[in-house]
């Protein structure tokens, strides 16, 4: 058998008696180019992918902008966004545990809402992550260039992209191993921060004293800019949680996807509660929200405040790790979505091919090429082409979550009818909390129109969505014409 082969791409892959798409399940197993992904991720890989998925560079650096704009009330912004993510992940976990798919929510939308929905949200999600590749490659290059200014920034971006591309092309186990250590470093870093900052809050470190609630209620109060600022803060916070869903895509390449999804879904509450709410609470408790230091990197500001030497350099290392982790996962996620689209006939047939090691090489390289192009535009046209790419992918997270909600409403009935024994993870208070989540997402999308930056992102994201919907209609028409041709 040749190294690469494709599955049938003219129509959705056939489902087995349990209602699953065998080719997308990730258990092709032998990895000999049989059109299946290889189950090469171990439980420890999945655990760290789940934990690390919610700890991005945005937490360490970008949170400062949210604190400056909202004040201590940013905690409410994180709490509201966190509740929304927990609900969406529970819905996704219900579907993924019952029917693990390499395309995750795109595959579920395909079945529950129609081919147009799976096509559209799959391509929008792929677009989001290939733009992220450019953003993170540039961010990593800036840090490395600061350490070694003699090497051009673009060269570092090229090196970082090339190394992680090679990692993903090796095997899914290579991706899992790199992500295990990247995520491990992030977890250790945030855990150490939580310990040090907690000791400082209670005055248990040398040179510190118990701060009480002075910084939470002083400097204009808990909500210095009013309640509306909480929702404005949500606009910056909500996108920081994008990545929580990666574990449901990766689960399809693990030995026990149902167990992995259940574990990740159940742990998302404490992950968000500790890593985000816990650390941000410590920041705004220790430092005045309106201090200049917080606007930069709040975590560096806290470490310098308590007298940790070399805090800036330490944080640079942690942020670089977070950037590399995001790049690594971005390549993986984009390629698996492209692979799933190829399997369902919604992308070029070559995307659904795999190597003898069970790696979707064409899907990976195609995603990386677009990422390289975006990096190029980031250096040559940052205020025009790249700005359009960045803003037009800005609201994709909300589109994805909305589709997950509507898919779950219908998939629950399908699962109960066709494979009730696989309903091992259940959405709480179905369908009421599902509709509540839809309402929350709709509110955030509407509120984006009241914010200058949010309005621009929403308009351009809607343009991108319209383009993909038109493409879906064209592909669907051609597919129907091809199906009718032999009969005529």
Tab-separated table of C-alpha atoms in Angstrom:
chain	number	residue	atom	x	y	z
A	1	UNK	CA	0.000	0.000	0.000
A	2	UNK	CA	1.271	3.488	-0.777
A	3	UNK	CA	2.322	5.865	1.967
A	4	UNK	CA	-0.653	8.132	1.389
A	5	UNK	CA	-4.240	7.336	0.586
A	6	UNK	CA	-7.575	9.082	0.805
A	7	UNK	CA	-10.983	8.233	2.150
A	8	UNK	CA	-14.102	8.755	0.094
A	9	UNK	CA	-14.483	12.538	-0.246
A	10	UNK	CA	-17.620	12.874	-2.341
A	11	UNK	CA	-19.986	12.500	0.603
A	12	UNK	CA	-19.860	12.199	4.386
A	13	UNK	CA	-17.924	9.122	5.539
A	14	UNK	CA	-20.184	6.170	6.355
A	15	UNK	CA	-21.202	5.745	9.985
A	16	UNK	CA	-20.952	2.495	11.885
A	17	UNK	CA	-23.746	0.940	13.917
A	18	UNK	CA	-23.049	3.343	16.779
A	19	UNK	CA	-23.447	6.315	14.516
A	20	UNK	CA	-19.749	7.189	14.353
A	21	UNK	CA	-17.581	8.019	11.362
A	22	UNK	CA	-14.907	5.310	11.546
A	23	UNK	CA	-12.394	7.217	9.437
A	24	UNK	CA	-12.632	10.242	11.653
A	25	UNK	CA	-12.535	8.403	14.925
A	26	UNK	CA	-8.795	8.368	15.209
A	27	UNK	CA	-8.435	4.662	15.772
A	28	UNK	CA	-7.149	3.659	12.399
A	29	UNK	CA	-4.468	2.325	14.613
A	30	UNK	CA	-1.800	0.765	12.462
A	31	UNK	CA	-0.797	4.071	10.924
A	32	UNK	CA	-0.025	2.538	7.531
A	33	UNK	CA	-1.651	5.230	5.447
A	34	UNK	CA	-5.111	3.669	5.632
A	35	UNK	CA	-6.842	7.028	5.819
A	36	UNK	CA	-6.957	6.942	9.616
A	37	UNK	CA	-5.222	9.054	12.210
A	38	UNK	CA	-3.072	7.122	14.662
A	39	UNK	CA	-4.034	6.782	18.330
A	40	UNK	CA	-0.658	8.022	19.554
A	41	UNK	CA	-1.598	10.362	22.417
A	42	UNK	CA	-1.259	9.039	25.961
A	43	UNK	CA	-3.422	10.011	28.926
A	44	UNK	CA	-0.693	12.263	30.330
A	45	UNK	CA	-0.556	14.086	26.978
A	46	UNK	CA	-4.315	14.643	26.988
A	47	UNK	CA	-4.255	15.830	30.603
A	48	UNK	CA	-1.631	18.467	29.900
A	49	UNK	CA	-3.251	19.518	26.611
A	50	UNK	CA	-6.471	20.088	28.562
A	51	UNK	CA	-4.756	22.032	31.341
A	52	UNK	CA	-2.411	23.987	29.091
A	53	UNK	CA	-5.183	24.879	26.663
A	54	UNK	CA	-6.499	27.582	28.983
A	55	UNK	CA	-3.101	29.075	29.875
A	56	UNK	CA	-1.992	31.265	26.979
A	57	UNK	CA	0.388	34.175	26.599
A	58	UNK	CA	-2.659	36.430	26.832
A	59	UNK	CA	-3.045	35.548	30.508
A	60	UNK	CA	0.490	36.644	31.347
A	61	UNK	CA	0.612	39.763	29.159
A	62	UNK	CA	-2.792	40.702	27.716
A	63	UNK	CA	-4.643	40.655	31.050
A	64	UNK	CA	-3.064	44.003	31.920
A	65	UNK	CA	-5.179	45.820	29.317
A	66	UNK	CA	-8.364	44.321	30.723
A	67	UNK	CA	-7.462	45.303	34.289
A	68	UNK	CA	-6.625	48.867	33.212
A	69	UNK	CA	-9.931	49.233	31.336
A	70	UNK	CA	-12.202	47.634	33.930
A	71	UNK	CA	-10.508	47.861	37.328
A	72	UNK	CA	-10.897	45.117	39.963
A	73	UNK	CA	-14.278	44.377	38.357
A	74	UNK	CA	-12.337	42.502	35.688
A	75	UNK	CA	-12.894	39.544	38.034
A	76	UNK	CA	-16.572	39.645	37.073
A	77	UNK	CA	-15.585	39.719	33.397
A	78	UNK	CA	-13.462	36.605	33.861
A	79	UNK	CA	-16.184	34.920	35.914
A	80	UNK	CA	-18.901	35.543	33.295
A	81	UNK	CA	-16.663	34.437	30.429
A	82	UNK	CA	-15.572	31.441	32.493
A	83	UNK	CA	-19.165	30.345	33.119
A	84	UNK	CA	-19.844	30.575	29.384
A	85	UNK	CA	-16.796	28.464	28.540
A	86	UNK	CA	-17.731	25.854	31.159
A	87	UNK	CA	-21.222	25.528	29.649
A	88	UNK	CA	-19.909	25.304	26.081
A	89	UNK	CA	-17.262	22.741	27.056
A	90	UNK	CA	-19.894	20.656	28.809
A	91	UNK	CA	-21.994	20.622	25.642
A	92	UNK	CA	-18.986	19.774	23.514
A	93	UNK	CA	-17.923	17.115	26.003
A	94	UNK	CA	-21.334	15.466	25.760
A	95	UNK	CA	-21.037	15.132	21.986
A	96	UNK	CA	-17.326	14.247	21.949
A	97	UNK	CA	-17.634	11.506	24.575
A	98	UNK	CA	-20.476	9.909	22.613
A	99	UNK	CA	-18.850	10.272	19.204
A	100	UNK	CA	-15.113	11.237	19.199
A	101	UNK	CA	-14.210	12.942	15.907
A	102	UNK	CA	-11.048	14.538	14.539
A	103	UNK	CA	-13.254	17.429	13.383
A	104	UNK	CA	-15.033	17.741	16.738
A	105	UNK	CA	-17.727	20.453	16.656
A	106	UNK	CA	-17.459	20.860	12.876
A	107	UNK	CA	-18.346	17.188	12.395
A	108	UNK	CA	-21.208	17.489	14.885
A	109	UNK	CA	-22.532	20.609	13.147
A	110	UNK	CA	-22.344	18.698	9.855
A	111	UNK	CA	-24.610	16.000	11.232
A	112	UNK	CA	-26.903	18.076	13.451
A	113	UNK	CA	-27.375	21.261	11.410
A	114	UNK	CA	-26.370	20.340	7.867
A	115	UNK	CA	-23.371	20.202	5.556
A	116	UNK	CA	-23.320	23.999	5.262
A	117	UNK	CA	-22.808	24.378	9.014
A	118	UNK	CA	-19.987	21.838	9.259
A	119	UNK	CA	-18.275	23.336	6.200
A	120	UNK	CA	-18.589	26.925	7.373
A	121	UNK	CA	-17.556	26.584	11.000
A	122	UNK	CA	-14.755	24.167	10.087
A	123	UNK	CA	-13.148	26.575	7.633
A	124	UNK	CA	-13.649	29.585	9.922
A	125	UNK	CA	-11.971	27.693	12.764
A	126	UNK	CA	-9.095	26.685	10.493
A	127	UNK	CA	-8.741	30.320	9.413
A	128	UNK	CA	-8.660	31.467	13.029
A	129	UNK	CA	-5.794	29.156	13.934
A	130	UNK	CA	-3.611	29.835	10.887
A	131	UNK	CA	-3.836	33.555	11.684
A	132	UNK	CA	-2.895	32.709	15.277
A	133	UNK	CA	0.207	30.983	13.902
A	134	UNK	CA	1.375	34.304	12.471
A	135	UNK	CA	0.581	36.229	15.654
A	136	UNK	CA	2.380	33.779	17.926
A	137	UNK	CA	5.368	33.310	15.602
A	138	UNK	CA	5.873	37.071	15.580
A	139	UNK	CA	5.476	37.303	19.366
A	140	UNK	CA	8.030	34.553	19.914
A	141	UNK	CA	10.413	36.145	17.431
A	142	UNK	CA	10.242	39.473	19.293
A	143	UNK	CA	11.247	37.821	22.571
A	144	UNK	CA	14.122	35.906	20.967
A	145	UNK	CA	15.260	39.019	19.095
A	146	UNK	CA	15.396	40.866	22.421
A	147	UNK	CA	17.789	38.221	23.715
A	148	UNK	CA	19.848	38.034	20.513
A	149	UNK	CA	19.419	41.333	18.628
A	150	UNK	CA	22.034	40.327	16.066
A	151	UNK	CA	19.601	37.862	14.483
A	152	UNK	CA	16.762	39.437	12.436
A	153	UNK	CA	13.293	39.047	13.916
A	154	UNK	CA	11.934	37.467	10.728
A	155	UNK	CA	14.644	34.784	10.936
A	156	UNK	CA	13.495	33.774	14.403
A	157	UNK	CA	9.895	33.605	13.181
A	158	UNK	CA	11.029	31.328	10.346
A	159	UNK	CA	13.068	29.101	12.683
A	160	UNK	CA	10.261	28.733	15.231
A	161	UNK	CA	7.704	27.863	12.550
A	162	UNK	CA	10.068	25.379	10.881
A	163	UNK	CA	10.969	23.550	14.105
A	164	UNK	CA	7.373	23.112	15.236
A	165	UNK	CA	6.283	22.111	11.728
A	166	UNK	CA	8.883	19.336	11.805
A	167	UNK	CA	7.571	18.277	15.216
A	168	UNK	CA	4.005	17.987	13.983
A	169	UNK	CA	5.093	16.147	10.828
A	170	UNK	CA	6.927	13.531	12.893
A	171	UNK	CA	3.966	11.928	14.653
A	172	UNK	CA	1.052	12.849	16.850
A	173	UNK	CA	3.109	11.542	19.772
A	174	UNK	CA	5.763	14.184	18.971
A	175	UNK	CA	3.134	16.904	19.189
A	176	UNK	CA	1.824	15.408	22.423
A	177	UNK	CA	5.278	15.187	23.990
A	178	UNK	CA	6.201	18.777	23.130
A	179	UNK	CA	2.841	20.012	24.396
A	180	UNK	CA	3.221	17.971	27.572
A	181	UNK	CA	6.424	19.813	28.483
A	182	UNK	CA	5.260	23.225	27.238
A	183	UNK	CA	2.074	22.921	29.278
A	184	UNK	CA	4.013	21.567	32.231
A	185	UNK	CA	6.220	24.652	32.337
A	186	UNK	CA	3.156	26.921	32.157
A	187	UNK	CA	1.407	25.044	34.946
A	188	UNK	CA	4.476	25.113	37.205
A	189	UNK	CA	4.916	28.842	36.503
A	190	UNK	CA	1.334	29.793	37.303
A	191	UNK	CA	1.314	27.509	40.366
A	192	UNK	CA	4.509	29.145	41.667
A	193	UNK	CA	2.994	32.569	41.057
A	194	UNK	CA	-0.141	31.608	42.997
A	195	UNK	CA	1.911	30.432	45.968
A	196	UNK	CA	4.228	33.473	46.043
A	197	UNK	CA	1.420	35.997	45.528
A	198	UNK	CA	-0.797	34.356	48.171
A	199	UNK	CA	2.025	34.540	50.719
A	200	UNK	CA	2.523	38.201	49.811
A	201	UNK	CA	-1.184	38.989	50.244
A	202	UNK	CA	-1.021	37.756	53.844
A	203	UNK	CA	2.353	39.415	54.488
A	204	UNK	CA	4.198	36.129	54.916
A	205	UNK	CA	7.110	37.029	52.634
A	206	UNK	CA	10.061	39.130	53.812
A	207	UNK	CA	9.412	42.824	53.214
A	208	UNK	CA	5.662	42.396	52.671
A	209	UNK	CA	2.633	43.145	54.820
A	210	UNK	CA	-0.989	41.992	54.701
A	211	UNK	CA	-2.766	44.195	52.143
A	212	UNK	CA	-6.393	43.429	52.950
A	213	UNK	CA	-8.958	44.788	50.491
A	214	UNK	CA	-7.468	48.259	50.031
A	215	UNK	CA	-6.647	47.809	46.339
A	216	UNK	CA	-9.952	46.078	45.618
A	217	UNK	CA	-12.157	48.827	47.009
A	218	UNK	CA	-9.906	51.898	46.795
A	219	UNK	CA	-8.838	53.895	43.715
A	220	UNK	CA	-12.422	54.512	42.607
A	221	UNK	CA	-13.961	51.346	44.024
A	222	UNK	CA	-14.462	47.820	42.717
A	223	UNK	CA	-16.150	49.130	39.555
A	224	UNK	CA	-14.434	52.480	38.905
A	225	UNK	CA	-15.817	52.711	35.353
A	226	UNK	CA	-19.299	51.380	36.111
A	227	UNK	CA	-21.044	48.081	35.409
A	228	UNK	CA	-20.750	48.555	31.646
A	229	UNK	CA	-16.980	48.165	31.912
A	230	UNK	CA	-17.512	44.560	33.022
A	231	UNK	CA	-19.029	43.711	29.649
A	232	UNK	CA	-16.345	45.685	27.824
A	233	UNK	CA	-13.792	43.657	29.768
A	234	UNK	CA	-15.542	40.471	28.650
A	235	UNK	CA	-14.686	41.326	25.044
A	236	UNK	CA	-10.970	41.080	25.832
A	237	UNK	CA	-11.377	38.147	28.206
A	238	UNK	CA	-13.636	35.843	26.204
A	239	UNK	CA	-11.084	35.234	23.451
A	240	UNK	CA	-8.419	34.255	25.975
A	241	UNK	CA	-10.344	31.026	26.548
A	242	UNK	CA	-10.158	29.924	22.901
A	243	UNK	CA	-8.159	26.717	22.991
A	244	UNK	CA	-10.148	24.928	25.692
A	245	UNK	CA	-11.803	22.895	22.939
A	246	UNK	CA	-8.528	21.520	21.514
A	247	UNK	CA	-8.632	18.505	23.811
A	248	UNK	CA	-11.846	17.297	22.124
A	249	UNK	CA	-10.054	17.237	18.760
A	250	UNK	CA	-6.990	15.556	20.259
A	251	UNK	CA	-9.085	12.952	22.073
A	252	UNK	CA	-9.800	11.253	18.741
A	253	UNK	CA	-6.106	10.288	18.582
A	254	UNK	CA	-5.952	8.839	22.080
A	255	UNK	CA	-6.443	5.251	23.214
A	256	UNK	CA	-9.471	6.072	25.368
A	257	UNK	CA	-11.154	9.181	23.926
A	258	UNK	CA	-14.339	8.886	25.973
A	259	UNK	CA	-12.431	8.883	29.274
A	260	UNK	CA	-10.161	11.726	28.126
A	261	UNK	CA	-13.091	13.933	27.134
A	262	UNK	CA	-14.997	13.228	30.355
A	263	UNK	CA	-11.953	14.086	32.460
A	264	UNK	CA	-11.211	17.291	30.538
A	265	UNK	CA	-14.838	18.427	30.671
A	266	UNK	CA	-15.105	17.847	34.407
A	267	UNK	CA	-11.836	19.650	35.158
A	268	UNK	CA	-12.498	22.810	33.138
A	269	UNK	CA	-14.233	24.476	36.113
A	270	UNK	CA	-11.260	24.289	38.467
A	271	UNK	CA	-8.796	25.066	35.678
A	272	UNK	CA	-10.499	28.366	34.902
A	273	UNK	CA	-11.235	29.069	38.564
A	274	UNK	CA	-7.660	28.601	39.740
A	275	UNK	CA	-5.536	29.729	36.816
A	276	UNK	CA	-7.572	32.742	35.718
A	277	UNK	CA	-9.805	33.935	38.546
A	278	UNK	CA	-7.293	32.959	41.225
A	279	UNK	CA	-4.285	34.640	39.665
A	280	UNK	CA	-6.153	37.784	38.576
A	281	UNK	CA	-7.645	38.138	42.074
A	282	UNK	CA	-4.139	38.081	43.523
A	283	UNK	CA	-2.938	40.698	41.024
A	284	UNK	CA	-5.689	43.235	41.749
A	285	UNK	CA	-5.411	42.550	45.497
A	286	UNK	CA	-1.669	43.199	45.643
A	287	UNK	CA	-1.441	46.157	43.243
A	288	UNK	CA	-3.628	49.197	42.481
A	289	UNK	CA	-5.483	48.501	39.238
A	290	UNK	CA	-4.552	51.944	37.848
A	291	UNK	CA	-0.797	51.659	38.410
A	292	UNK	CA	1.409	51.982	35.349
A	293	UNK	CA	3.122	48.657	36.107
A	294	UNK	CA	-0.137	46.686	35.867
A	295	UNK	CA	-0.879	48.053	32.395
A	296	UNK	CA	2.292	46.404	31.100
A	297	UNK	CA	2.646	42.871	32.444
A	298	UNK	CA	0.689	42.479	35.701
A	299	UNK	CA	2.465	39.252	36.609
A	300	UNK	CA	5.904	40.807	36.234
A	301	UNK	CA	4.667	43.789	38.272
A	302	UNK	CA	3.573	41.490	41.112
A	303	UNK	CA	6.839	39.533	41.120
A	304	UNK	CA	8.870	42.752	41.169
A	305	UNK	CA	6.610	44.119	43.909
A	306	UNK	CA	7.396	41.172	46.189
A	307	UNK	CA	11.109	41.371	45.408
A	308	UNK	CA	11.660	38.427	43.057
A	309	UNK	CA	14.973	39.122	41.227
A	310	UNK	CA	15.003	38.975	37.429
A	311	UNK	CA	11.205	38.842	37.261
A	312	UNK	CA	11.108	40.338	33.761
A	313	UNK	CA	13.498	37.769	32.296
A	314	UNK	CA	11.742	34.896	34.058
A	315	UNK	CA	8.420	36.037	32.628
A	316	UNK	CA	9.936	36.329	29.147
A	317	UNK	CA	10.869	32.646	29.336
A	318	UNK	CA	7.367	31.711	30.514
A	319	UNK	CA	5.683	33.830	27.841
A	320	UNK	CA	7.941	32.318	25.167
A	321	UNK	CA	6.921	28.863	26.377
A	322	UNK	CA	3.252	29.875	26.182
A	323	UNK	CA	3.810	31.214	22.656
A	324	UNK	CA	5.518	28.007	21.508
A	325	UNK	CA	2.748	25.960	23.097
A	326	UNK	CA	0.113	27.980	21.239
A	327	UNK	CA	2.037	27.605	17.971
A	328	UNK	CA	2.384	23.871	18.474
A	329	UNK	CA	-1.298	23.438	19.261
A	330	UNK	CA	-2.326	25.842	16.486
A	331	UNK	CA	-0.578	23.733	13.862
A	332	UNK	CA	-2.081	20.567	15.269
A	333	UNK	CA	-5.598	21.978	15.544
A	334	UNK	CA	-5.661	23.606	12.104
A	335	UNK	CA	-4.341	20.463	10.428
A	336	UNK	CA	-6.849	18.147	12.127
A	337	UNK	CA	-9.725	20.401	11.163
A	338	UNK	CA	-8.421	20.462	7.585
A	339	UNK	CA	-8.118	16.654	7.686
A	340	UNK	CA	-11.712	16.302	8.865
A	341	UNK	CA	-12.952	18.708	6.175
A	342	UNK	CA	-11.091	16.667	3.578
A	343	UNK	CA	-12.703	13.455	4.824
A	344	UNK	CA	-16.166	14.958	4.495
A	345	UNK	CA	-15.506	16.257	0.977
A	346	UNK	CA	-15.463	19.891	2.142
A	347	UNK	CA	-11.752	20.399	1.394
A	348	UNK	CA	-9.335	19.036	-1.231
A	349	UNK	CA	-9.149	15.236	-1.160
A	350	UNK	CA	-5.419	15.397	-0.406
A	351	UNK	CA	-6.180	16.892	3.026
A	352	UNK	CA	-7.623	13.532	4.092
A	353	UNK	CA	-4.452	11.585	3.325
A	354	UNK	CA	-2.131	10.319	6.038
A	355	UNK	CA	1.445	9.033	6.069
A	356	UNK	CA	2.522	5.610	7.270
A	357	UNK	CA	2.870	7.171	10.739
A	358	UNK	CA	-0.781	8.272	10.695
A	359	UNK	CA	0.064	11.965	10.205
A	360	UNK	CA	-2.023	14.188	7.863
A	361	UNK	CA	1.038	15.650	6.143
A	362	UNK	CA	-0.763	17.594	3.410
A	363	UNK	CA	-3.184	19.135	5.919
A	364	UNK	CA	-0.292	20.193	8.155
A	365	UNK	CA	1.793	21.693	5.337
A	366	UNK	CA	-1.195	23.509	3.837
A	367	UNK	CA	-1.998	25.095	7.196
A	368	UNK	CA	1.620	26.061	7.806
A	369	UNK	CA	1.995	27.598	4.340
A	370	UNK	CA	-0.922	29.928	5.035
A	371	UNK	CA	0.658	30.700	8.400
A	372	UNK	CA	3.950	31.599	6.706
A	373	UNK	CA	2.083	33.870	4.281
A	374	UNK	CA	0.364	35.583	7.202
A	375	UNK	CA	3.745	36.051	8.941
A	376	UNK	CA	5.041	37.653	5.746
A	377	UNK	CA	2.132	40.107	5.687
A	378	UNK	CA	2.681	40.850	9.371
A	379	UNK	CA	6.083	42.268	8.460
A	380	UNK	CA	5.231	43.855	5.096
A	381	UNK	CA	1.641	45.061	5.577
A	382	UNK	CA	0.850	45.088	9.306
A	383	UNK	CA	-1.720	47.889	9.037
A	384	UNK	CA	-3.547	46.628	5.959
A	385	UNK	CA	-3.538	42.967	4.919
A	386	UNK	CA	-2.528	41.527	8.280
A	387	UNK	CA	-4.878	43.850	10.143
A	388	UNK	CA	-7.727	42.547	7.975
A	389	UNK	CA	-6.743	38.921	8.659
A	390	UNK	CA	-6.517	39.560	12.397
A	391	UNK	CA	-9.804	41.426	12.713
A	392	UNK	CA	-11.747	39.127	10.400
A	393	UNK	CA	-10.897	36.166	12.651
A	394	UNK	CA	-11.601	38.088	15.862
A	395	UNK	CA	-15.183	36.920	16.475
A	396	UNK	CA	-14.715	33.340	15.260
A	397	UNK	CA	-14.586	32.060	18.848
A	398	UNK	CA	-18.123	33.313	19.410
A	399	UNK	CA	-19.310	31.785	16.121
A	400	UNK	CA	-17.792	28.437	17.124
A	401	UNK	CA	-19.427	28.480	20.550
A	402	UNK	CA	-22.790	29.413	19.065
A	403	UNK	CA	-22.617	26.521	16.601
A	404	UNK	CA	-21.638	24.130	19.416
A	405	UNK	CA	-24.757	25.193	21.349
A	406	UNK	CA	-27.167	24.713	18.452
A	407	UNK	CA	-25.487	21.433	17.472
A	408	UNK	CA	-25.861	20.062	20.997
A	409	UNK	CA	-29.564	20.868	21.026
A	410	UNK	CA	-30.090	18.443	18.127
A	411	UNK	CA	-27.243	15.983	18.782
A	412	UNK	CA	-28.663	15.156	22.223
A	413	UNK	CA	-31.818	13.824	20.554
A	414	UNK	CA	-29.777	11.929	17.938
A	415	UNK	CA	-27.576	10.331	20.616
A	416	UNK	CA	-30.568	9.386	22.773
A	417	UNK	CA	-32.258	7.802	19.744
A	418	UNK	CA	-29.300	5.999	18.140
A	419	UNK	CA	-26.730	5.321	20.876
A	420	UNK	CA	-28.127	6.136	24.356
A	421	UNK	CA	-25.511	3.951	26.015
A	422	UNK	CA	-22.822	6.427	24.884
A	423	UNK	CA	-24.403	9.393	26.650
A	424	UNK	CA	-21.817	9.257	29.447
A	425	UNK	CA	-21.384	13.039	29.765
A	426	UNK	CA	-24.606	15.026	30.031
A	427	UNK	CA	-25.213	18.747	29.698
A	428	UNK	CA	-26.648	20.119	32.927
A	429	UNK	CA	-30.334	21.141	32.903
A	430	UNK	CA	-30.724	20.419	29.195
A	431	UNK	CA	-32.029	22.304	27.247
A	432	UNK	CA	-32.388	25.311	29.562
A	433	UNK	CA	-28.681	25.978	30.192
A	434	UNK	CA	-27.980	25.457	26.496
A	435	UNK	CA	-30.429	28.215	25.646
A	436	UNK	CA	-28.971	30.363	28.433
A	437	UNK	CA	-25.513	29.980	26.863
A	438	UNK	CA	-26.931	30.933	23.455
A	439	UNK	CA	-28.392	34.057	25.055
A	440	UNK	CA	-25.063	34.949	26.682
A	441	UNK	CA	-23.172	34.538	23.418
A	442	UNK	CA	-25.764	36.608	21.573
A	443	UNK	CA	-25.416	39.343	24.192
A	444	UNK	CA	-21.614	39.421	23.848
A	445	UNK	CA	-21.890	39.588	20.050
A	446	UNK	CA	-24.400	42.438	20.270
A	447	UNK	CA	-22.261	44.263	22.838
A	448	UNK	CA	-19.273	44.092	20.503
A	449	UNK	CA	-21.066	46.583	18.252
A	450	UNK	CA	-20.930	49.169	21.061
A	451	UNK	CA	-17.128	49.018	21.238
A	452	UNK	CA	-14.965	50.560	18.498
A	453	UNK	CA	-12.467	47.681	18.259
A	454	UNK	CA	-15.151	45.063	18.831
A	455	UNK	CA	-17.367	46.584	16.143
A	456	UNK	CA	-14.560	46.406	13.588
A	457	UNK	CA	-13.831	42.779	14.482
A	458	UNK	CA	-17.488	41.811	14.304
A	459	UNK	CA	-18.068	43.472	10.911
A	460	UNK	CA	-14.965	41.884	9.353
A	461	UNK	CA	-15.659	38.507	10.961
A	462	UNK	CA	-19.167	38.599	9.510
A	463	UNK	CA	-17.620	39.343	6.114
A	464	UNK	CA	-15.361	36.294	6.505
A	465	UNK	CA	-18.359	34.193	7.573
A	466	UNK	CA	-20.367	35.399	4.559
A	467	UNK	CA	-17.526	34.451	2.203
A	468	UNK	CA	-17.351	30.961	3.703
A	469	UNK	CA	-21.133	30.544	3.518
A	470	UNK	CA	-21.087	31.467	-0.173
A	471	UNK	CA	-18.263	28.974	-0.718
A	472	UNK	CA	-20.349	26.358	1.097
A	473	UNK	CA	-23.295	26.978	-1.230
A	474	UNK	CA	-21.049	26.712	-4.327
A	475	UNK	CA	-19.422	23.481	-3.122
A	476	UNK	CA	-22.826	22.048	-2.216
A	477	UNK	CA	-24.224	22.862	-5.654
A	478	UNK	CA	-21.261	21.215	-7.381
A	479	UNK	CA	-21.558	18.183	-5.133
A	480	UNK	CA	-25.241	17.748	-6.002
A	481	UNK	CA	-24.515	18.235	-9.698
A	482	UNK	CA	-21.788	15.560	-9.539
A	483	UNK	CA	-24.149	13.179	-7.774
A	484	UNK	CA	-26.890	13.680	-10.368
A	485	UNK	CA	-24.572	13.471	-13.402
A	486	UNK	CA	-24.362	9.627	-13.670
A	487	UNK	CA	-28.159	9.344	-13.507
A	488	UNK	CA	-28.721	11.734	-16.423
